[in-house]
PDB file of C-alpha atoms in Angstrom:
ATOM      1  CA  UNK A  18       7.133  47.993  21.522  1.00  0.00           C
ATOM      2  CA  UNK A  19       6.116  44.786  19.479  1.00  0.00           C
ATOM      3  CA  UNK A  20       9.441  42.839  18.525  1.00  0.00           C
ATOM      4  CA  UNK A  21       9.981  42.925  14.528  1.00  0.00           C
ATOM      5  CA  UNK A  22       9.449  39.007  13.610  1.00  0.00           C
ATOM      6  CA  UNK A  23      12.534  36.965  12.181  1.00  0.00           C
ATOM      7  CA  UNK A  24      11.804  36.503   9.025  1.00  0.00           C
ATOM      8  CA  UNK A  25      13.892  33.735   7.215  1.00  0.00           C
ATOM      9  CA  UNK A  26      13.707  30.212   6.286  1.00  0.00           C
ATOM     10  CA  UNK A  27      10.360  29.069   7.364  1.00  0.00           C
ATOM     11  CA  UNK A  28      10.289  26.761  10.389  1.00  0.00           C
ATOM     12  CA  UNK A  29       8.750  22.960   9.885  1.00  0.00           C
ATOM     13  CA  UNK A  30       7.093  21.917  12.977  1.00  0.00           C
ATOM     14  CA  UNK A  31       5.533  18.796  11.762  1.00  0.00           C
ATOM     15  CA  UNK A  32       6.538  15.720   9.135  1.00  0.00           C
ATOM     16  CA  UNK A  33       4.242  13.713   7.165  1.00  0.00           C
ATOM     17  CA  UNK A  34       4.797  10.064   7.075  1.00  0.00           C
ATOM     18  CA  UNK A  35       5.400   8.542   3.499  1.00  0.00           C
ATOM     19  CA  UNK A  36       2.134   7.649   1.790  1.00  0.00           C
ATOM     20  CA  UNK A  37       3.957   6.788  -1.627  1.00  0.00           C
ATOM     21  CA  UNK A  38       6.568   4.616  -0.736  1.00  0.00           C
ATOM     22  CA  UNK A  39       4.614   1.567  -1.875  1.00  0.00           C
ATOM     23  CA  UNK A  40       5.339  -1.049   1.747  1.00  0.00           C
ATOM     24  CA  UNK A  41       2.533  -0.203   3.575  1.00  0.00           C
ATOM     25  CA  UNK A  42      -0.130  -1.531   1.759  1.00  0.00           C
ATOM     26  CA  UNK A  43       1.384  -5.133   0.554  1.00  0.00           C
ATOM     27  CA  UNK A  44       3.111  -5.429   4.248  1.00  0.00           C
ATOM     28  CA  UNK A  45      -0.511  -5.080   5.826  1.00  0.00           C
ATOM     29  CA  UNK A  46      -2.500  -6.781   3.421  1.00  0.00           C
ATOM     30  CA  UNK A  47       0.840  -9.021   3.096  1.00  0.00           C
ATOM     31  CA  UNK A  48       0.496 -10.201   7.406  1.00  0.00           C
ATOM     32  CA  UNK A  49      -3.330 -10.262   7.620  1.00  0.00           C
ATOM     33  CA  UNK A  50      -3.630 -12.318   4.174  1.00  0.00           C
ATOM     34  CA  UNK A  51      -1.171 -14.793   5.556  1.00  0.00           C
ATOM     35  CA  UNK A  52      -2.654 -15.159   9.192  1.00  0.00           C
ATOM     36  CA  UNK A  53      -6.142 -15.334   8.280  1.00  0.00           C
ATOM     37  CA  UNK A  54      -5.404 -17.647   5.037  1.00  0.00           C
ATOM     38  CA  UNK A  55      -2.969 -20.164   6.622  1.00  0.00           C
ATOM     39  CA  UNK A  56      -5.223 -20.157   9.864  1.00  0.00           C
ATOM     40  CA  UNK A  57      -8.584 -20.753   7.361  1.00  0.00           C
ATOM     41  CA  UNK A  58      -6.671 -23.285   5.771  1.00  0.00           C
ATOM     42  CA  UNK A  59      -5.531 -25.602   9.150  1.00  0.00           C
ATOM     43  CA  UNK A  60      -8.762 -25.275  10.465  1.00  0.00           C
ATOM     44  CA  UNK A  61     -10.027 -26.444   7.918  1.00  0.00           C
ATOM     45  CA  UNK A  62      -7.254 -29.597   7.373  1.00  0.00           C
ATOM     46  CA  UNK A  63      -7.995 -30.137  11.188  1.00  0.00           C
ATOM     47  CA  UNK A  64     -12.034 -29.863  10.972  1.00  0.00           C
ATOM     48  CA  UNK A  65     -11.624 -32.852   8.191  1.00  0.00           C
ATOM     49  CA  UNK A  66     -10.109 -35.306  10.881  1.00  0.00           C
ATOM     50  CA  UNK A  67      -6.176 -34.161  10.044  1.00  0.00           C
ATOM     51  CA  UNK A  68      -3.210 -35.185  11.983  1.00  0.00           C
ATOM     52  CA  UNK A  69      -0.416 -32.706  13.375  1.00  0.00           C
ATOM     53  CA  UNK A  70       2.191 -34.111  10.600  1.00  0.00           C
ATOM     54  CA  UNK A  71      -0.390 -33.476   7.977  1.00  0.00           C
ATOM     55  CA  UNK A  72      -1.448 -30.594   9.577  1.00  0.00           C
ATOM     56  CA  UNK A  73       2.024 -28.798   9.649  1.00  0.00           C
ATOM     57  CA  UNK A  74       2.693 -30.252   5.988  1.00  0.00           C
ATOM     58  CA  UNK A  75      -0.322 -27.907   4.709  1.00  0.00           C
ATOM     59  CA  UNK A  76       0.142 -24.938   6.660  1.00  0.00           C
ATOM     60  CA  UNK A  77       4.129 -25.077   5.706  1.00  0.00           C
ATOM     61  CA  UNK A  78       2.727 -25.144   1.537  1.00  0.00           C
ATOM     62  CA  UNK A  79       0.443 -22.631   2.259  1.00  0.00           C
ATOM     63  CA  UNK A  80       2.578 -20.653   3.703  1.00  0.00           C
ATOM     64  CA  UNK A  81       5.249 -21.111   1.075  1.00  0.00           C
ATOM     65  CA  UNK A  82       2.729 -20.961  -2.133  1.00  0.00           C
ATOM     66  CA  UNK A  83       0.921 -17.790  -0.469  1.00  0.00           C
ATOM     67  CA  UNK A  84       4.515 -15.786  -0.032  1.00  0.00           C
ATOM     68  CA  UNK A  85       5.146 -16.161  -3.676  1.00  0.00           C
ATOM     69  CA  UNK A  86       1.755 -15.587  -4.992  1.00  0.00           C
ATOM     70  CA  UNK A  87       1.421 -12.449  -2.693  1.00  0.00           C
ATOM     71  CA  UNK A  88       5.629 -11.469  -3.849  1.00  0.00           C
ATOM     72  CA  UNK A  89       4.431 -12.281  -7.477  1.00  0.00           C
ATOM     73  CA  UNK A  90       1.437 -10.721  -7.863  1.00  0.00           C
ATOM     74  CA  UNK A  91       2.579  -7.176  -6.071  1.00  0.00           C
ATOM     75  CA  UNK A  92       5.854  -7.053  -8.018  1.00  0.00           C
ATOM     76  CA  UNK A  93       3.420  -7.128 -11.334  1.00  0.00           C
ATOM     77  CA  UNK A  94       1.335  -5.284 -10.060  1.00  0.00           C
ATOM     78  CA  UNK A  95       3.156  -1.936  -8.946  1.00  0.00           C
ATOM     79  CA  UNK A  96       5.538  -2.659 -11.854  1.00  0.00           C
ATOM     80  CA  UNK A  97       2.748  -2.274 -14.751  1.00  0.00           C
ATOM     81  CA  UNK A  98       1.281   0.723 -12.711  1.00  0.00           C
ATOM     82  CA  UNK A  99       5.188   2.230 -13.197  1.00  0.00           C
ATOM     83  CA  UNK A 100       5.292   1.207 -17.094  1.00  0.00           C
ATOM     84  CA  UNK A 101       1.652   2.777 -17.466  1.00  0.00           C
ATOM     85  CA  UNK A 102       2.784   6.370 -15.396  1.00  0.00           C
ATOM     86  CA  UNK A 103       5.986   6.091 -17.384  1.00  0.00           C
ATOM     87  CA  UNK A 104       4.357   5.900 -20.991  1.00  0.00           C
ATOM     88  CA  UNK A 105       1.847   9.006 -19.693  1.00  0.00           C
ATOM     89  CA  UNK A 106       4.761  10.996 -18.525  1.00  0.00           C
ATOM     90  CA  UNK A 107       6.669  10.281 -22.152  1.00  0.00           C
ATOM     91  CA  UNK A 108       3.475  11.270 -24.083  1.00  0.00           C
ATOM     92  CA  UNK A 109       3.165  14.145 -22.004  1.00  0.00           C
ATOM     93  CA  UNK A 110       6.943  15.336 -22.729  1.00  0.00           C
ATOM     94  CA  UNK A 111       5.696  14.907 -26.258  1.00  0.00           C
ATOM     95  CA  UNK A 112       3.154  17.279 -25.864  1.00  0.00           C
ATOM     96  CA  UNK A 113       4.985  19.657 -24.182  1.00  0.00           C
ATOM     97  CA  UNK A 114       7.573  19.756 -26.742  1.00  0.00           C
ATOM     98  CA  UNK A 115       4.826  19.799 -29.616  1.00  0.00           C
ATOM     99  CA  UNK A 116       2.466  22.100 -28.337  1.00  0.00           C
ATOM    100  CA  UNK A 117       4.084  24.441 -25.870  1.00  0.00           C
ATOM    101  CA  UNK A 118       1.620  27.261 -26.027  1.00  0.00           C
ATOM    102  CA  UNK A 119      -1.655  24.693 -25.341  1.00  0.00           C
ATOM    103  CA  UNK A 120      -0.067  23.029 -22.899  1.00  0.00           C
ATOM    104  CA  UNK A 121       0.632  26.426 -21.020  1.00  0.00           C
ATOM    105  CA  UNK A 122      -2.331  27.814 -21.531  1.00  0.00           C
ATOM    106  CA  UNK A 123      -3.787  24.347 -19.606  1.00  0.00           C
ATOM    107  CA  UNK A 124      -1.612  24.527 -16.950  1.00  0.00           C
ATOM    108  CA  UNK A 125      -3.010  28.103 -16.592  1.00  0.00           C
ATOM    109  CA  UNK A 126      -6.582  26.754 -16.831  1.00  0.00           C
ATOM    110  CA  UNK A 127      -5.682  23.989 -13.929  1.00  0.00           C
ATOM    111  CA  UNK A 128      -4.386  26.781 -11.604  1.00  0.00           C
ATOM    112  CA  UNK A 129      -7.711  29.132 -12.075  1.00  0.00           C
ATOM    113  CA  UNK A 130      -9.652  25.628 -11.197  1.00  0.00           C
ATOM    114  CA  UNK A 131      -7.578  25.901  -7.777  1.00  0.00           C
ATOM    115  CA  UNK A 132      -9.303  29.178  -6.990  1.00  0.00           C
ATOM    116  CA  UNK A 133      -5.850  31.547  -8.487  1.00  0.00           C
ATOM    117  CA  UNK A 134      -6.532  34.353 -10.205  1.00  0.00           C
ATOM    118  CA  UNK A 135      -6.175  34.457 -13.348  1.00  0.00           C
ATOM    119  CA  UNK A 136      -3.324  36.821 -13.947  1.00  0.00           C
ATOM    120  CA  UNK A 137      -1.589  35.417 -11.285  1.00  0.00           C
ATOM    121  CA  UNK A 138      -2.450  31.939 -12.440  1.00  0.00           C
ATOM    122  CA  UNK A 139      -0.747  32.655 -16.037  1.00  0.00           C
ATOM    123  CA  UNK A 140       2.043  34.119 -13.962  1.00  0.00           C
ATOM    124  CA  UNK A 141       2.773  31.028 -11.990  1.00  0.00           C
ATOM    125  CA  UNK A 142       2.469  28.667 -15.282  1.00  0.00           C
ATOM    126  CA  UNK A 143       5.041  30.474 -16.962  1.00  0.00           C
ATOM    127  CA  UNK A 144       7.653  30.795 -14.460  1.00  0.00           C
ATOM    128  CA  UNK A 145       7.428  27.496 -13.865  1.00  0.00           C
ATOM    129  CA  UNK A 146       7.222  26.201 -17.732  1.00  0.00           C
ATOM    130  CA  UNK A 147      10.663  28.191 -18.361  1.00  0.00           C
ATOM    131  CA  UNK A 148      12.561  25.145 -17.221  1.00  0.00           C
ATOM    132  CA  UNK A 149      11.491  21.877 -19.404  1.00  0.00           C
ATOM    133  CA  UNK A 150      12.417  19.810 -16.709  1.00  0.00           C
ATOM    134  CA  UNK A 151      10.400  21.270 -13.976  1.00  0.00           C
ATOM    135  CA  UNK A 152       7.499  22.008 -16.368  1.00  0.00           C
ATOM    136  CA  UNK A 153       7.381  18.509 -16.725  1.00  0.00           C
ATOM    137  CA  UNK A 154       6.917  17.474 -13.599  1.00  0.00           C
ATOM    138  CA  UNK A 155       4.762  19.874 -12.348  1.00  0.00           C
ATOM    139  CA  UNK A 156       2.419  18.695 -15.590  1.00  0.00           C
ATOM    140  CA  UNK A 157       2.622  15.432 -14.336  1.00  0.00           C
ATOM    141  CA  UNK A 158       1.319  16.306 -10.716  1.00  0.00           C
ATOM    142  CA  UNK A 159      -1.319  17.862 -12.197  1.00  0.00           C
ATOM    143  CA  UNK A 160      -2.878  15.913 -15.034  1.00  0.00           C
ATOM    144  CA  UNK A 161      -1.706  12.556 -13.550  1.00  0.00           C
ATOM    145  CA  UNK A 162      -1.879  12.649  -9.923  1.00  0.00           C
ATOM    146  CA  UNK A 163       1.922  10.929  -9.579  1.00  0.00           C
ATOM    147  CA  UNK A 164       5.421  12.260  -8.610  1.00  0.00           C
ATOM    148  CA  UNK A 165       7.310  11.281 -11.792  1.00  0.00           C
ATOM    149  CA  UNK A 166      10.553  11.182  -9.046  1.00  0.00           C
ATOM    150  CA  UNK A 167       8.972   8.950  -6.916  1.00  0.00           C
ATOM    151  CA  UNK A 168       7.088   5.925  -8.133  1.00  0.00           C
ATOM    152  CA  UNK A 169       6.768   3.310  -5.920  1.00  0.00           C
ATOM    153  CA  UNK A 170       9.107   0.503  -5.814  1.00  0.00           C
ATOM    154  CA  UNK A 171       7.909  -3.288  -7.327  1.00  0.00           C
ATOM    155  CA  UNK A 172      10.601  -5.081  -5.762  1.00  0.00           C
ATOM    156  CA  UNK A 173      10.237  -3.061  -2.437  1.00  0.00           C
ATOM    157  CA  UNK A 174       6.301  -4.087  -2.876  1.00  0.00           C
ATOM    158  CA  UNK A 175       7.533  -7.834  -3.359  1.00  0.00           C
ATOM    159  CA  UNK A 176       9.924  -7.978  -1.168  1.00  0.00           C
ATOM    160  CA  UNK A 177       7.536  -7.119   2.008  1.00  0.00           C
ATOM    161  CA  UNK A 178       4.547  -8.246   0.805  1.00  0.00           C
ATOM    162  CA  UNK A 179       6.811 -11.969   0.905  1.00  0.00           C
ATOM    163  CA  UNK A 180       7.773 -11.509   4.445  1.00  0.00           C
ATOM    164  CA  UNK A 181       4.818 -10.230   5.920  1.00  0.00           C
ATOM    165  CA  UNK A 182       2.240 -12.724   4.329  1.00  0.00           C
ATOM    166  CA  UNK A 183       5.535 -15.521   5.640  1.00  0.00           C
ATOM    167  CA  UNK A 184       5.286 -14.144   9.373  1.00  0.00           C
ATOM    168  CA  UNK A 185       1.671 -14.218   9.413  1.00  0.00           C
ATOM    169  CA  UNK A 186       0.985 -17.416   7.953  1.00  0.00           C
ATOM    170  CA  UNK A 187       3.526 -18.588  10.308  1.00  0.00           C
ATOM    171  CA  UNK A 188       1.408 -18.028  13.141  1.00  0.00           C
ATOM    172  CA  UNK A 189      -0.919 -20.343  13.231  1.00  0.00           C
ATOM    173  CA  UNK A 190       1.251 -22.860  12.626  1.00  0.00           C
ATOM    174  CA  UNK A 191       3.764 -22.815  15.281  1.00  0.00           C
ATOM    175  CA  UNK A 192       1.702 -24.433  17.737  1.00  0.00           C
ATOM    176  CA  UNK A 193       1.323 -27.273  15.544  1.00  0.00           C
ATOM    177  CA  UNK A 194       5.137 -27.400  14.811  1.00  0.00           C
ATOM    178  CA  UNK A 195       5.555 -27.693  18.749  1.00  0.00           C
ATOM    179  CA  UNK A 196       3.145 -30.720  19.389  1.00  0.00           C
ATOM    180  CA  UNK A 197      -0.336 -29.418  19.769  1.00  0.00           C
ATOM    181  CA  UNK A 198      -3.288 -31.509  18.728  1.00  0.00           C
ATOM    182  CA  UNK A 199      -6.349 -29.732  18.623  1.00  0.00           C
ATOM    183  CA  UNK A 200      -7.083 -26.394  17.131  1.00  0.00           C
ATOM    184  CA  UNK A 201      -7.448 -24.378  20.490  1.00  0.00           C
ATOM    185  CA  UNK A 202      -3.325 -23.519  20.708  1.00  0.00           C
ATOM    186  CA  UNK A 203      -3.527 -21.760  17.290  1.00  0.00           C
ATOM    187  CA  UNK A 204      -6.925 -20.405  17.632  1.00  0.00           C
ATOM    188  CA  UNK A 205      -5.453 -18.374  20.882  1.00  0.00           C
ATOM    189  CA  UNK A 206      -2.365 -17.852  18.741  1.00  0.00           C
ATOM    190  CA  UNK A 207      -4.046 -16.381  15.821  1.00  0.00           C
ATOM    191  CA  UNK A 208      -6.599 -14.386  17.888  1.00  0.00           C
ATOM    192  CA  UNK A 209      -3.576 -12.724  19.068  1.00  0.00           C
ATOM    193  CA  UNK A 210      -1.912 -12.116  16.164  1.00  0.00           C
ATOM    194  CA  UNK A 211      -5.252 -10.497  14.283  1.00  0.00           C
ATOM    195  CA  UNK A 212      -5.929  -7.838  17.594  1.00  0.00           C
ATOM    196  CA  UNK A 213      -2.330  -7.060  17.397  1.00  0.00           C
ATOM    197  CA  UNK A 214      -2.367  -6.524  13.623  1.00  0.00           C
ATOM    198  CA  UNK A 215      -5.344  -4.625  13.720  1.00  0.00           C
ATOM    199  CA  UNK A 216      -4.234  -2.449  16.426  1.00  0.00           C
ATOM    200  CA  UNK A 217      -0.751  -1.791  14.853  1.00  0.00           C
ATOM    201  CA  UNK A 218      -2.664  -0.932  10.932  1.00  0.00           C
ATOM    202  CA  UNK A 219      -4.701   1.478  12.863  1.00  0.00           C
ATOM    203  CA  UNK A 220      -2.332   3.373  14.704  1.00  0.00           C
ATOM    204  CA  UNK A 221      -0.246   3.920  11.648  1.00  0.00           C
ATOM    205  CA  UNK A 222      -3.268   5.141  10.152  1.00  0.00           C
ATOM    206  CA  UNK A 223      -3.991   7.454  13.022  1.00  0.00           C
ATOM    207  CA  UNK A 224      -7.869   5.536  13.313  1.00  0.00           C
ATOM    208  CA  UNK A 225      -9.318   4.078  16.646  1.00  0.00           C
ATOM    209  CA  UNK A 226      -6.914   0.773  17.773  1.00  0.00           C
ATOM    210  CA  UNK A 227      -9.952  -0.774  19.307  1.00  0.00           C
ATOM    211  CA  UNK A 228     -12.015  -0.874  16.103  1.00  0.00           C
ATOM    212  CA  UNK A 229      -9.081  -2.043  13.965  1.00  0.00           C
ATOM    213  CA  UNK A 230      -8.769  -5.251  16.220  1.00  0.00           C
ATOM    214  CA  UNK A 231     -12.061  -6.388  17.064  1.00  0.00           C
ATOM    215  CA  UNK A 232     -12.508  -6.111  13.141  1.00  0.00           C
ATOM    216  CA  UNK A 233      -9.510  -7.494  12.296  1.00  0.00           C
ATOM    217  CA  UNK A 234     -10.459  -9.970  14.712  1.00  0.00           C
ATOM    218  CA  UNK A 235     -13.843 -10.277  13.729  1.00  0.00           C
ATOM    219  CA  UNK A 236     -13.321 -10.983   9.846  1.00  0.00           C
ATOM    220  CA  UNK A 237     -10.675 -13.384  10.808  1.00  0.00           C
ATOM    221  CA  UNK A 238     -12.499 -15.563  12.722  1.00  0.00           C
ATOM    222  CA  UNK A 239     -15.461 -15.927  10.804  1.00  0.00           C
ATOM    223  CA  UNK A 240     -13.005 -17.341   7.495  1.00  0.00           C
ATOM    224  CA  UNK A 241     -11.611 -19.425  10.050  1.00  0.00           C
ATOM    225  CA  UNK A 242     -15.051 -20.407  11.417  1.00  0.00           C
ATOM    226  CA  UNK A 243     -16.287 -21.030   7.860  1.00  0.00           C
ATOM    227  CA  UNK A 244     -13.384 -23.031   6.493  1.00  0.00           C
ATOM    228  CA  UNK A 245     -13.448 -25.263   9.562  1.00  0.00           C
ATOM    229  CA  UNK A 246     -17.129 -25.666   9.048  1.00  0.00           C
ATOM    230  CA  UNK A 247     -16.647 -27.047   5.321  1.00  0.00           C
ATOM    231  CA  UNK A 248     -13.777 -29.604   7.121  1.00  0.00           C
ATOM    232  CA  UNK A 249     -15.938 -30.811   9.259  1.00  0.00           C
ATOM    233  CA  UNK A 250     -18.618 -31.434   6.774  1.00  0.00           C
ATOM    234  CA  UNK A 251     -16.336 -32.385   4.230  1.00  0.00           C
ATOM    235  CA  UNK A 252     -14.841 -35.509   6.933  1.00  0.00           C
ATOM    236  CA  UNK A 253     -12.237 -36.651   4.526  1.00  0.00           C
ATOM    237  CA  UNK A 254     -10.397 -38.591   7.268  1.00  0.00           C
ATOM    238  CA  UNK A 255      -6.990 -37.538   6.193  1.00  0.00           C
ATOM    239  CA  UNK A 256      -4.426 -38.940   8.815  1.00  0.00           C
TER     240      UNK A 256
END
């Protein structure tokens, strides 16, 4: 005899991480930028004939200038995307208090596009346009692609994007700050820091570890490689 199934709350047997929270992107692009950048840039201060002092002056205002550019820039940038998402979802409470019956009739439309059938599909859109608050957001899925209750944050955006672009620009300058000389210390240094970066970005995006490093690695070296090149033809001399 075949047990009768429990039939209740369904049973979750797997999360998703959060793809909207808006830290993921500036932190990554927040690290490399700053260990690839600030790396570029003392290789190239040391490929023109630069002493450590000098050296650690540079990296220490590129390092500082980068953090706030990177801070600035994502702030502005995830905070206009919010205003623009925010004036759509007003003109679309507009239009759902000014044309009711259209706007049902395209929810309707959008659910037949998703393979429902039609009946059922004029079914769903009015059940679900009975409350003005939920028809709103489910509108807003649709038309605009966003959740309405979850925007991402600008000063979250800022806030890492500052810190990570500060760690990683720190990198290559630490062996500098402790005495080194020569470029060999930080090259090691930053080396380091891009295969770990790259590994850690492509685990949390579930892709192969070994091909986010050696890229990371590889696209790293060769702004290093170039930057150094232009100090060395460059030869200002600085001391």
């Amino acid at each position: 005899m075949t047990a009768t199934a429990d039939i209740g709350t369904p049973e979750i047997h797997h999360r998703h991480r959060d793809v909207t929270g808006g830290w993921l992107r500036p932190a990554t692009f927040g690290v490399v930028d700053g260990l690839v950048s600030n790396f570029a840039l003392v290789a190239g201060v040391v490929g023109g004939g630069a002493g450590g002092h000098t050296v650690v002056l540079t990296g220490l205002a590129g390092l500082t200038a980068g953090a706030c550019s990177m801070a600035t820039g994502e702030y502005i940038s995830v905070t206009s995307q919010n205003e623009l998402a925010q004036a759509e979802i007003a003109r679309e409470q507009r239009e759902l208090a000014a044309h009711p019956e259209e706007e049902l009739r395209e929810l309707t439309l959008a659910y037949e596009a998703k393979g429902v059938r039609p009946e059922l599909a004029a079914e769903i859109a009015t059940a679900l346009t009975a409350d003005p608050d939920v028809a709103l957001r489910v509108h807003v899925r649709e038309e605009l692609g966003v959740d309405p209750d979850d925007l991402p944050s600008g000063w979250a955006a800022a806030a890492s994007s500052f810190a990570a672009f500060a760690l990683g620009a720190l990198l290559p300058l630490l062996p500098f700050v402790f005495g080194a000389s020569d470029i060999a210390p930080a090259l090691a240094a930053s080396s380091a820091g891009l295969v770990i970066t790259g590994a850690l970005t492509a685990k949390l995006t579930a892709s192969s570890g070994w091909f986010g490093a050696s890229r990371q690695l590889v696209l790293g070296g060769v702004s290093a490689a170039v930057t150094f090149g232009v100090g060395l033809l460059v030869g200002t001399g600085v001391s």
